[in-house]
Every structure is written in C-alpha cells, then in structure tokens.
C-alpha cells in the first residue's frame, strides 16, 4: 500500500521514485522531531526510539540496503571495545573507508556517471561517524597523543553500551543527509547536559532561527523550480559541453558559473533541512549569544559566506563544514604527529578526502584545481597585499582594486573547481576546460610560479624588526606581535 502511494505520488509530481522517497522522509522527520521534544522518555528509551525511527525511515528510503550499516557498525564497536588503541582506531578507519570505497566502485559499475539515489551518501556520513568515534576512544586512552582543544573536548572516556551505539548510528535526523555529529555531542543531547544554561532542560524552539532557515529553504526551492521551468541546466550544458563555435570563451565561463550555482542549490537544500531538524529537535544547540540561543552545532554550510567569499580558502571552510572538521582534526592532525607521514600530511589528507567522495576522475581534478587556486591566492595574500599596504596604505585605491579582483575572481575559481566535481568524467571536464582555454588554470599557475620565483615582498626578519622598533615605550602594557592571518 505504501509502495503504491509512493509510485502514484512520484508520477503525479514528476519526480523519480527514489528522490520522492528521500524528500518524503525529510518531510516526515519534521513532525517527528517536534513530537520527540515533548515525549518524556528516559535516556535509554531515547537511544532505542530514535534508533528504531531511523531504521524504519531507512528501510522506507533504501530498503534492504539498510543492512549494510551492520557491516561497519559491528566491527567498529567490537574493535574499539576490546582494542581501544591506535591500532584499533586505524583498523576501524581502514574498515570504514575501505567499505565505502567498495560501495563507490559498485556504484560506478552499476550506473557509471548516473545520479540515482543510492546508499553511498549514508555510508559517507557513517564513515565519518565511525572513524571519529574510534579516534575519540583511542585519544582518551593514548597519553602520548597531543589532543587539540576540539579533540580533547570530544574524547570518549566511558565506552557506550550497544544500545547507546545503536542510537548514535541510526539517530534519524542525522542519518540521511548528514552531517555527522560527534558521539559526545549526541550523548550530551540525550542526557540534556548540553543545556547547562537551562538547568539541563530542553530550551523552547527558537522561532527566529526556524524562520531564518525556513526562508532560506523557500528561496532555494523557488530558485530550483525556476531552473527547472527555464531549463537552465539544459541551456548551460548546450554551451559548455558543445557548440564551441556558437559562443565566446567568456560567455562559456558565465554559463559554467550559472550551472554550478544552480547545482549547489541541491546541496544547500539537504544541509539546510538538516539544520532545521537540529533546531526543531534541539540537538543543534551551541550556546547563548546576546541573550538568545544559538544553533550552529549542526550547521554544515554558511550560504552567505560561501557566496560572498573573497578566497577559495574561505569557500572550503564554509562548505561541508563538518566534513572539513573531520579531515582537519582526525586526519590532518594525526598525520602531523606521525614523524614518518608528517611531511606528506597535506597530500594524504587530500587523498582521503578524494577517496571519501568517490573514484570518479572529476573529484581528483576538482581537488587538484582547488589546491592550485588556493596556492595562487595565498601568494597574493602574502606577497601582493603586504606590498600594497606598505606602499599605498590600507584604504588606498590599489588595496580596493586588490579586494575587487579577489571578489570577482573567486566565484570563477570556485566554479572552475566544482564543474569537474559535477561532470565526474575526465573527457567531459577536459572538454569544458579546453573550450575555455584553461584560463583560470593559466592565471593561477602563472601567478603562483611568478610570485614563488620572483617574490615582490619580503617579510622583515626578526633582526630588522628589532632594529626599527622604537626604543621608548609610552605604556607599561606588554608589547604585542602583529600576526598575519593565514589563508
């Protein structure tokens, strides 16, 4: 009966059946999340009920693929229970990422370059969940590992029962779209210890935050419907993938920019909906500010910062935020403390990120292009900007032109990276790049190489700084050092 409803409704709306199931599950989670706020449950019942709801919804969306969760869930739980060491954590990391790779390979074999909804997105979230869990258990026992403030905060000192781990794994608002959440954050929500300002009681729903996220969702839906009604994707693909002679290079670059902007709406929708659920249910709570509750704990994208960034680095920091934190705290930092692997920490972190996304060539082209663009803009930040500041002053026209260039160039650099992420194949990506004469590549590569070999600004040495420092200090306050913000 339910299958008949899904089939009929999907045909009526004009959506593929798998997409309709996914969206319908999202909609159903809204009232469930609100209801769960007001049902007085013990902590153990919360673990059980929230997990069971997650399983039911997963079977509705993914059918028997839900059983695949057990393939990594059970080994991770048992390994870290009996081997809470680095070896155990590395084994869990290998099992989780290895199984994810097999799913990516199967997806490529079954539907190469296809976009049908499959279980890989869920397994991607679970990979982050299980690996952060494993390292958090390991860090709590490993006295030699130097934890950062973030990892120290999320260390797991009391190993969970199988019921707690079950609830964490299948926690329904965070199961489908992600992002992943730390185990300690999940537990602090279940036992209400995260709400210290409210005497460990759930605060009322922040309707202002709900309204803000809802407005963003409405705008995303409207823009997406406009793109469908106006055949934006077909129009852009007509020019960027073919018909080279019918448009100029610059027009194609504009089409790529438009194409990527509308593609991003899909990601924005999923992550904003997840943020809405976190506010309605309460687990996205992140403290108080100016007398109001804040809800940044489950935020996975900052759309405003994304769309107004003046550097690729800012875009990376505000896109898929929770995954970026996973890579930073549980991959990069661990590699940095390994004497053998530390010299290759950036390369290996990028490789893990690429493997996590999949095995299509487009992913690796995207990360390579993004690295090049970041290096170029970093050279601008450390070479050109200081030169202009010293020569013309902070509020001069050259400084204004520098920032204007970055604000204009960054969206094009972003879309040039992201387009291969969408097209996936090498041939399609090469076609797009060749039709636009590799202009962003050439700008970034030539700029980076020139500023690397012919630096236009030399940072004053410590000795030069001391020699030029005034001998008399008018105040008794300690001297402060001006540090340069790293891009």
Short mmCIF file of C-alpha atoms in Angstrom, two decimals:
data_model
loop_
_atom_site.label_atom_id
_atom_site.label_comp_id
_atom_site.label_asym_id
_atom_site.label_seq_id
_atom_site.Cartn_x
_atom_site.Cartn_y
_atom_site.Cartn_z
CA UNK A 1 0.00 0.00 0.00
CA UNK A 2 2.82 2.39 0.90
CA UNK A 3 4.70 1.49 -2.28
CA UNK A 4 1.58 2.22 -4.31
CA UNK A 5 1.27 5.62 -2.64
CA UNK A 6 4.91 6.41 -3.41
CA UNK A 7 4.64 5.34 -7.05
CA UNK A 8 1.42 7.29 -7.65
CA UNK A 9 2.65 10.42 -5.87
CA UNK A 10 6.02 10.39 -7.64
CA UNK A 11 4.34 10.11 -11.03
CA UNK A 12 1.89 12.87 -10.16
CA UNK A 13 4.65 15.29 -9.12
CA UNK A 14 7.02 14.19 -11.85
CA UNK A 15 9.86 13.11 -9.55
CA UNK A 16 11.84 9.88 -9.77
CA UNK A 17 10.55 7.42 -7.18
CA UNK A 18 13.81 7.27 -5.21
CA UNK A 19 14.00 11.07 -4.99
CA UNK A 20 10.37 11.24 -3.83
CA UNK A 21 11.08 8.71 -1.06
CA UNK A 22 14.05 10.76 0.08
CA UNK A 23 12.13 14.06 0.14
CA UNK A 24 9.07 12.47 1.75
CA UNK A 25 11.29 11.05 4.51
CA UNK A 26 12.64 14.56 5.14
CA UNK A 27 9.13 15.99 5.43
CA UNK A 28 8.02 13.22 7.80
CA UNK A 29 11.02 13.90 10.04
CA UNK A 30 9.79 17.44 10.78
CA UNK A 31 6.69 16.50 12.85
CA UNK A 32 8.53 13.52 14.36
CA UNK A 33 11.35 15.82 15.53
CA UNK A 34 8.85 18.19 17.15
CA UNK A 35 6.89 15.37 18.80
CA UNK A 36 10.08 13.86 20.23
CA UNK A 37 10.72 17.10 22.13
CA UNK A 38 7.62 16.65 24.25
CA UNK A 39 7.56 12.90 24.90
CA UNK A 40 9.03 12.23 28.38
CA UNK A 41 11.50 9.42 27.72
CA UNK A 42 14.33 8.03 29.79
CA UNK A 43 17.80 8.22 28.27
CA UNK A 44 17.78 4.51 27.36
CA UNK A 45 14.38 4.85 25.72
CA UNK A 46 15.67 7.79 23.68
CA UNK A 47 18.55 5.69 22.34
CA UNK A 48 16.09 2.93 21.45
CA UNK A 49 13.25 5.03 20.00
CA UNK A 50 15.45 7.40 17.97
CA UNK A 51 17.37 4.44 16.54
CA UNK A 52 14.23 2.47 15.64
CA UNK A 53 12.74 5.51 13.88
CA UNK A 54 15.96 5.81 11.90
CA UNK A 55 15.78 2.15 10.84
CA UNK A 56 12.15 2.42 9.73
CA UNK A 57 12.82 5.53 7.65
CA UNK A 58 15.97 3.96 6.21
CA UNK A 59 14.04 0.89 5.08
CA UNK A 60 11.44 3.18 3.51
CA UNK A 61 14.12 5.05 1.51
CA UNK A 62 16.81 2.43 0.91
CA UNK A 63 15.02 -0.88 1.51
CA UNK A 64 17.33 -3.80 2.35
CA UNK A 65 20.46 -1.70 1.76
CA UNK A 66 19.92 -0.65 5.38
CA UNK A 67 21.53 -3.94 6.45
CA UNK A 68 24.82 -2.65 5.02
CA UNK A 69 25.20 -0.43 8.08
CA UNK A 70 25.95 -3.51 10.17
CA UNK A 71 28.99 -4.38 8.04
CA UNK A 72 30.93 -1.49 9.55
CA UNK A 73 28.91 -0.78 12.71
CA UNK A 74 29.55 -4.13 14.42
CA UNK A 75 33.33 -4.39 13.72
CA UNK A 76 33.93 -0.78 14.84
CA UNK A 77 32.02 -1.30 18.09
CA UNK A 78 33.76 -4.58 18.95
CA UNK A 79 37.27 -3.49 17.93
CA UNK A 80 37.23 -0.29 19.98
CA UNK A 81 35.64 -2.08 22.92
CA UNK A 82 38.42 -4.64 23.18
CA UNK A 83 41.32 -2.86 21.43
CA UNK A 84 40.99 0.86 22.36
CA UNK A 85 44.42 1.70 20.95
CA UNK A 86 45.89 3.39 17.90
CA UNK A 87 45.99 0.05 16.11
CA UNK A 88 42.31 -0.46 16.83
CA UNK A 89 41.43 3.04 15.62
CA UNK A 90 43.49 2.62 12.44
CA UNK A 91 41.79 -0.72 11.81
CA UNK A 92 38.36 0.93 12.15
CA UNK A 93 39.48 3.71 9.82
CA UNK A 94 40.61 1.16 7.23
CA UNK A 95 37.42 -0.90 7.52
CA UNK A 96 35.12 2.13 7.25
CA UNK A 97 36.92 3.83 4.37
CA UNK A 98 37.59 0.52 2.62
CA UNK A 99 33.94 -0.49 2.69
CA UNK A 100 32.94 2.97 1.45
CA UNK A 101 35.31 2.54 -1.49
CA UNK A 102 33.68 -0.79 -2.39
CA UNK A 103 30.29 0.97 -2.45
CA UNK A 104 31.71 3.69 -4.69
CA UNK A 105 33.13 1.05 -7.04
CA UNK A 106 29.82 -0.81 -7.14
CA UNK A 107 28.01 2.42 -7.93
CA UNK A 108 30.37 3.12 -10.83
CA UNK A 109 29.87 -0.40 -12.20
CA UNK A 110 26.08 -0.37 -11.86
CA UNK A 111 25.43 3.17 -13.09
CA UNK A 112 28.50 4.92 -14.43
CA UNK A 113 28.08 8.71 -14.35
CA UNK A 114 24.50 8.23 -13.14
CA UNK A 115 22.84 10.33 -10.46
CA UNK A 116 20.34 7.90 -8.96
CA UNK A 117 19.91 7.94 -5.19
CA UNK A 118 21.91 5.15 -3.57
CA UNK A 119 23.26 4.19 -0.16
CA UNK A 120 26.72 5.69 -0.69
CA UNK A 121 25.69 9.06 0.77
CA UNK A 122 24.61 7.36 4.02
CA UNK A 123 27.82 5.34 4.17
CA UNK A 124 29.84 8.53 3.67
CA UNK A 125 28.25 10.00 6.80
CA UNK A 126 28.73 6.73 8.70
CA UNK A 127 32.40 6.64 7.73
CA UNK A 128 32.92 9.99 9.43
CA UNK A 129 30.83 8.89 12.41
CA UNK A 130 32.68 5.63 12.99
CA UNK A 131 36.19 6.98 12.41
CA UNK A 132 35.69 9.98 14.72
CA UNK A 133 34.23 7.60 17.30
CA UNK A 134 37.23 5.26 17.03
CA UNK A 135 39.80 8.05 17.34
CA UNK A 136 37.87 9.67 20.22
CA UNK A 137 38.02 6.39 22.15
CA UNK A 138 41.69 5.96 21.28
CA UNK A 139 42.62 9.54 22.23
CA UNK A 140 41.09 9.12 25.68
CA UNK A 141 43.44 6.17 26.35
CA UNK A 142 46.52 7.40 24.46
CA UNK A 143 48.61 9.53 26.82
CA UNK A 144 51.26 10.24 24.17
CA UNK A 145 48.92 11.79 21.62
CA UNK A 146 48.66 15.58 21.91
CA UNK A 147 44.99 16.42 21.54
CA UNK A 148 43.81 19.74 20.19
CA UNK A 149 41.11 21.64 22.04
CA UNK A 150 38.48 20.13 19.74
CA UNK A 151 39.59 16.51 20.08
CA UNK A 152 40.14 16.85 23.84
CA UNK A 153 36.57 18.08 24.20
CA UNK A 154 35.21 15.06 22.30
CA UNK A 155 37.29 12.27 23.83
CA UNK A 156 35.20 9.28 24.93
CA UNK A 157 36.16 8.09 28.41
CA UNK A 158 33.12 5.91 29.13
CA UNK A 159 32.61 3.27 26.46
CA UNK A 160 28.97 3.14 25.28
CA UNK A 161 26.64 0.20 25.60
CA UNK A 162 25.46 -1.46 22.39
CA UNK A 163 22.11 0.34 22.87
CA UNK A 164 23.83 3.74 23.01
CA UNK A 165 25.92 2.96 19.94
CA UNK A 166 22.82 1.74 18.12
CA UNK A 167 21.02 5.01 18.88
CA UNK A 168 24.04 7.02 17.77
CA UNK A 169 24.36 5.11 14.49
CA UNK A 170 20.70 5.31 13.46
CA UNK A 171 19.83 8.70 15.00
CA UNK A 172 17.21 9.60 12.41
CA UNK A 173 17.66 13.37 11.87
CA UNK A 174 21.38 12.89 11.11
CA UNK A 175 21.19 9.57 9.26
CA UNK A 176 20.31 10.50 5.67
CA UNK A 177 21.74 13.87 4.80
CA UNK A 178 24.32 14.28 7.47
CA UNK A 179 26.33 15.97 8.54
CA UNK A 180 27.93 13.64 11.02
CA UNK A 181 27.89 14.58 14.69
CA UNK A 182 30.39 13.70 17.41
CA UNK A 183 29.36 10.93 19.79
CA UNK A 184 29.89 13.15 22.85
CA UNK A 185 27.62 15.82 21.35
CA UNK A 186 24.95 13.19 20.74
CA UNK A 187 25.17 11.91 24.33
CA UNK A 188 25.08 15.43 25.78
CA UNK A 189 21.85 15.99 23.85
CA UNK A 190 20.30 12.74 25.03
CA UNK A 191 21.08 13.37 28.72
CA UNK A 192 20.44 17.12 28.31
CA UNK A 193 23.85 18.07 29.72
CA UNK A 194 24.46 20.38 26.74
CA UNK A 195 21.71 22.67 28.03
CA UNK A 196 23.54 23.88 31.15
CA UNK A 197 22.17 27.41 30.79
CA UNK A 198 18.66 25.93 31.10
CA UNK A 199 19.36 23.63 34.07
CA UNK A 200 19.76 20.61 31.78
CA UNK A 201 16.33 21.09 30.25
CA UNK A 202 15.47 21.48 26.59
CA UNK A 203 15.05 25.19 25.71
CA UNK A 204 11.99 26.33 23.77
CA UNK A 205 12.15 26.32 20.00
CA UNK A 206 13.88 29.43 18.69
CA UNK A 207 11.28 30.57 16.18
CA UNK A 208 13.58 33.28 14.83
CA UNK A 209 16.18 30.66 13.90
CA UNK A 210 13.47 28.39 12.47
CA UNK A 211 12.11 31.27 10.40
CA UNK A 212 15.56 32.16 9.07
CA UNK A 213 16.34 28.61 7.95
CA UNK A 214 12.82 28.14 6.56
CA UNK A 215 13.17 31.33 4.50
CA UNK A 216 16.44 30.06 3.07
CA UNK A 217 14.78 26.75 2.21
CA UNK A 218 11.90 28.52 0.46
CA UNK A 219 14.31 30.62 -1.60
CA UNK A 220 16.32 27.52 -2.52
CA UNK A 221 13.16 25.72 -3.65
CA UNK A 222 11.98 28.74 -5.66
CA UNK A 223 15.33 29.12 -7.44
CA UNK A 224 15.45 25.40 -8.14
CA UNK A 225 11.93 25.41 -9.60
CA UNK A 226 12.89 28.40 -11.76
CA UNK A 227 15.91 26.48 -13.03
CA UNK A 228 13.67 23.55 -13.99
CA UNK A 229 10.98 25.75 -15.56
CA UNK A 230 13.53 27.71 -17.59
CA UNK A 231 15.61 24.63 -18.46
CA UNK A 232 18.71 26.29 -17.01
CA UNK A 233 20.74 23.09 -16.88
CA UNK A 234 19.98 22.14 -20.48
CA UNK A 235 20.72 25.70 -21.62
CA UNK A 236 24.09 25.79 -19.84
CA UNK A 237 25.10 22.29 -20.95
CA UNK A 238 24.33 23.25 -24.55
CA UNK A 239 27.08 25.86 -24.46
CA UNK A 240 29.64 24.44 -22.02
CA UNK A 241 29.73 20.87 -23.38
CA UNK A 242 29.26 21.56 -27.05
CA UNK A 243 28.68 24.11 -29.79
CA UNK A 244 32.01 25.77 -29.26
CA UNK A 245 31.53 27.98 -32.28
CA UNK A 246 28.23 29.48 -31.05
CA UNK A 247 29.58 31.43 -28.09
CA UNK A 248 32.71 33.15 -26.86
CA UNK A 249 35.02 31.81 -24.18
CA UNK A 250 33.81 34.42 -21.69
CA UNK A 251 30.18 33.53 -22.31
CA UNK A 252 31.02 29.87 -21.62
CA UNK A 253 32.67 30.88 -18.35
CA UNK A 254 29.47 32.69 -17.37
CA UNK A 255 27.44 29.61 -18.28
CA UNK A 256 29.68 27.42 -16.11
CA UNK A 257 29.23 29.87 -13.24
CA UNK A 258 25.43 29.79 -13.64
CA UNK A 259 25.42 25.99 -13.99
CA UNK A 260 27.43 25.45 -10.82
CA UNK A 261 25.38 27.96 -8.82
CA UNK A 262 22.16 26.08 -9.54
CA UNK A 263 23.80 22.70 -8.86
CA UNK A 264 24.84 23.94 -5.42
CA UNK A 265 21.17 24.51 -4.56
CA UNK A 266 20.72 20.73 -4.17
CA UNK A 267 23.41 20.59 -1.51
CA UNK A 268 22.12 23.73 0.16
CA UNK A 269 18.64 22.23 0.42
CA UNK A 270 19.75 18.99 2.07
CA UNK A 271 22.05 20.68 4.57
CA UNK A 272 19.63 23.48 5.41
CA UNK A 273 16.90 20.92 6.03
CA UNK A 274 19.23 19.04 8.37
CA UNK A 275 19.91 22.31 10.19
CA UNK A 276 16.16 22.92 10.50
CA UNK A 277 15.68 19.50 12.10
CA UNK A 278 18.51 20.21 14.55
CA UNK A 279 16.75 23.38 15.70
CA UNK A 280 13.29 21.80 15.96
CA UNK A 281 14.55 18.80 17.92
CA UNK A 282 17.20 20.69 19.87
CA UNK A 283 20.45 18.83 19.17
CA UNK A 284 21.91 21.72 17.15
CA UNK A 285 22.17 23.92 20.26
CA UNK A 286 25.52 25.75 20.50
CA UNK A 287 25.10 28.11 23.46
CA UNK A 288 23.88 31.62 24.16
CA UNK A 289 24.75 34.90 22.46
CA UNK A 290 23.28 38.32 23.30
CA UNK A 291 20.58 36.66 25.38
CA UNK A 292 19.40 34.34 22.60
CA UNK A 293 20.01 30.67 21.90
CA UNK A 294 22.34 29.89 19.00
CA UNK A 295 22.04 26.85 16.76
CA UNK A 296 25.36 26.32 14.98
CA UNK A 297 26.07 22.80 16.25
CA UNK A 298 24.69 21.01 13.18
CA UNK A 299 25.41 23.68 10.60
CA UNK A 300 27.09 22.28 7.50
CA UNK A 301 27.14 25.28 5.18
CA UNK A 302 27.18 29.05 5.58
CA UNK A 303 25.50 30.20 2.38
CA UNK A 304 26.15 33.90 2.90
CA UNK A 305 29.88 33.40 3.48
CA UNK A 306 30.01 30.94 0.60
CA UNK A 307 28.50 33.39 -1.86
CA UNK A 308 30.48 36.42 -0.64
CA UNK A 309 33.89 34.80 -0.14
CA UNK A 310 36.96 36.55 -1.47
CA UNK A 311 39.17 33.45 -1.42
CA UNK A 312 38.88 29.76 -2.22
CA UNK A 313 40.11 29.03 1.31
CA UNK A 314 37.03 30.74 2.77
CA UNK A 315 34.81 28.69 0.48
CA UNK A 316 36.42 25.46 1.66
CA UNK A 317 35.94 26.50 5.31
CA UNK A 318 32.22 27.22 4.87
CA UNK A 319 31.25 24.31 2.60
CA UNK A 320 30.54 20.88 4.10
CA UNK A 321 31.78 22.24 7.43
CA UNK A 322 31.55 19.04 9.47
CA UNK A 323 33.49 17.03 6.88
CA UNK A 324 36.17 19.72 6.82
CA UNK A 325 36.47 19.41 10.61
CA UNK A 326 36.78 15.63 10.34
CA UNK A 327 39.61 15.98 7.84
CA UNK A 328 41.32 18.64 9.94
CA UNK A 329 41.07 17.09 13.41
CA UNK A 330 41.03 13.35 12.72
CA UNK A 331 43.16 13.04 9.58
CA UNK A 332 45.48 16.03 9.20
CA UNK A 333 46.29 16.42 12.90
CA UNK A 334 47.01 12.72 13.35
CA UNK A 335 49.28 12.69 10.31
CA UNK A 336 51.04 15.77 11.65
CA UNK A 337 52.04 13.87 14.80
CA UNK A 338 53.40 10.92 12.84
CA UNK A 339 57.11 11.51 12.13
CA UNK A 340 57.07 9.31 9.04
CA UNK A 341 53.89 10.68 7.45
CA UNK A 342 54.03 14.31 8.64
CA UNK A 343 55.88 15.56 5.51
CA UNK A 344 53.02 14.24 3.38
CA UNK A 345 50.13 15.31 5.62
CA UNK A 346 48.52 17.70 3.12
CA UNK A 347 48.78 15.24 0.23
CA UNK A 348 47.43 12.32 2.28
CA UNK A 349 44.59 14.41 3.71
CA UNK A 350 43.54 15.41 0.19
CA UNK A 351 43.73 11.76 -0.88
CA UNK A 352 41.46 10.70 2.00
CA UNK A 353 39.02 13.46 1.06
CA UNK A 354 39.05 12.35 -2.58
CA UNK A 355 38.57 8.66 -1.71
CA UNK A 356 35.74 9.62 0.65
CA UNK A 357 33.92 11.40 -2.18
CA UNK A 358 34.43 8.62 -4.73
CA UNK A 359 36.64 7.35 -7.53
CA UNK A 360 35.48 9.43 -10.47
CA UNK A 361 38.30 11.41 -12.16
CA UNK A 362 36.31 14.61 -11.76
CA UNK A 363 36.76 14.55 -7.98
CA UNK A 364 40.54 14.41 -8.26
CA UNK A 365 40.64 17.11 -10.92
CA UNK A 366 38.49 19.29 -8.64
CA UNK A 367 40.78 18.86 -5.64
CA UNK A 368 43.89 19.40 -7.73
CA UNK A 369 42.46 22.57 -9.28
CA UNK A 370 41.32 23.81 -5.87
CA UNK A 371 44.80 23.28 -4.41
CA UNK A 372 46.30 25.30 -7.26
CA UNK A 373 43.81 28.14 -6.77
CA UNK A 374 44.46 28.18 -3.01
CA UNK A 375 48.23 28.38 -3.56
CA UNK A 376 47.80 31.24 -6.01
CA UNK A 377 45.56 33.24 -3.69
CA UNK A 378 47.83 32.50 -0.75
CA UNK A 379 50.73 34.04 -2.70
CA UNK A 380 48.58 37.08 -3.42
CA UNK A 381 47.75 37.38 0.27
CA UNK A 382 51.33 37.05 1.49
CA UNK A 383 53.10 38.87 -1.36
CA UNK A 384 50.89 41.39 -3.13
CA UNK A 385 48.67 42.57 -0.26
CA UNK A 386 51.55 43.45 2.14
CA UNK A 387 53.33 45.25 -0.70
CA UNK A 388 50.27 47.35 -1.46
CA UNK A 389 49.67 48.08 2.23
CA UNK A 390 53.22 49.26 2.81
CA UNK A 391 53.39 51.33 -0.37
CA UNK A 392 49.91 52.85 -0.58
CA UNK A 393 48.21 52.38 2.80
CA UNK A 394 45.24 50.33 3.99
CA UNK A 395 42.48 52.49 2.47
CA UNK A 396 44.11 53.22 -0.86
CA UNK A 397 42.75 52.60 -4.35
CA UNK A 398 45.24 49.75 -5.06
CA UNK A 399 44.01 47.92 -1.94
CA UNK A 400 40.43 48.43 -3.11
CA UNK A 401 41.34 47.05 -6.54
CA UNK A 402 43.06 44.06 -4.92
CA UNK A 403 39.93 43.13 -2.97
CA UNK A 404 37.74 43.78 -6.01
CA UNK A 405 39.84 41.38 -8.06
CA UNK A 406 39.50 38.67 -5.39
CA UNK A 407 35.74 39.12 -5.10
CA UNK A 408 35.36 38.78 -8.88
CA UNK A 409 37.94 36.05 -9.41
CA UNK A 410 36.95 33.76 -6.50
CA UNK A 411 33.48 32.75 -7.84
CA UNK A 412 35.02 31.82 -11.19
CA UNK A 413 37.82 29.88 -9.47
CA UNK A 414 35.21 28.08 -7.37
CA UNK A 415 33.01 27.13 -10.32
CA UNK A 416 36.05 26.01 -12.31
CA UNK A 417 36.91 23.62 -9.48
CA UNK A 418 33.34 22.50 -8.91
CA UNK A 419 32.35 21.84 -12.52
CA UNK A 420 34.57 18.74 -12.73
CA UNK A 421 33.05 17.64 -9.42
CA UNK A 422 29.66 17.63 -11.16
CA UNK A 423 30.66 16.30 -14.59
CA UNK A 424 32.70 13.48 -12.98
CA UNK A 425 34.33 12.14 -16.16
CA UNK A 426 37.72 13.20 -17.47
CA UNK A 427 36.52 13.64 -21.05
CA UNK A 428 33.64 15.99 -20.17
CA UNK A 429 35.84 18.01 -17.82
CA UNK A 430 38.61 18.31 -20.41
CA UNK A 431 36.06 19.45 -22.98
CA UNK A 432 34.83 22.24 -20.72
CA UNK A 433 38.35 23.32 -19.78
CA UNK A 434 39.58 23.28 -23.39
CA UNK A 435 36.57 25.29 -24.61
CA UNK A 436 37.52 27.98 -22.06
CA UNK A 437 41.23 27.69 -22.89
CA UNK A 438 42.14 26.72 -19.30
CA UNK A 439 42.08 30.43 -18.40
CA UNK A 440 41.65 30.07 -14.59
CA UNK A 441 44.34 27.36 -14.60
CA UNK A 442 46.74 29.57 -16.52
CA UNK A 443 46.08 32.61 -14.29
CA UNK A 444 46.60 30.61 -11.09
CA UNK A 445 49.62 28.63 -12.28
CA UNK A 446 51.46 31.58 -13.83
CA UNK A 447 50.70 33.85 -10.85
CA UNK A 448 51.79 31.25 -8.31
CA UNK A 449 55.01 30.41 -10.16
CA UNK A 450 55.95 34.05 -10.76
CA UNK A 451 55.42 35.08 -7.13
CA UNK A 452 57.24 31.95 -5.94
CA UNK A 453 60.38 32.58 -8.00
CA UNK A 454 60.22 36.39 -8.12
CA UNK A 455 58.73 37.48 -4.77
CA UNK A 456 57.59 41.09 -4.73
CA UNK A 457 57.54 41.37 -0.94
CA UNK A 458 60.00 40.15 1.64
CA UNK A 459 58.77 39.81 5.19
CA UNK A 460 61.06 41.73 7.58
CA UNK A 461 63.35 39.46 9.57
CA UNK A 462 63.26 39.43 13.37
CA UNK A 463 66.55 41.37 13.49
CA UNK A 464 65.23 44.07 11.13
CA UNK A 465 62.07 44.34 13.21
CA UNK A 466 64.08 44.81 16.42
CA UNK A 467 66.36 47.43 14.83
CA UNK A 468 63.43 49.53 13.60
CA UNK A 469 61.43 49.19 16.82
CA UNK A 470 61.18 52.42 18.88
CA UNK A 471 63.41 52.35 21.96
CA UNK A 472 60.89 54.09 24.21
CA UNK A 473 57.54 52.60 25.11
CA UNK A 474 54.99 55.03 26.44
CA UNK A 475 52.80 52.49 28.22
CA UNK A 476 53.54 49.72 30.64
CA UNK A 477 51.48 47.17 28.75
CA UNK A 478 53.32 44.23 27.24
CA UNK A 479 54.26 44.52 23.59
CA UNK A 480 52.03 42.69 21.15
CA UNK A 481 53.10 40.99 17.99
CA UNK A 482 51.12 41.52 14.85
CA UNK A 483 50.44 38.23 13.20
CA UNK A 484 49.42 37.65 9.64
CA UNK A 485 46.22 35.71 9.14
CA UNK A 486 46.88 32.59 7.16
CA UNK A 487 44.86 31.95 4.13
#
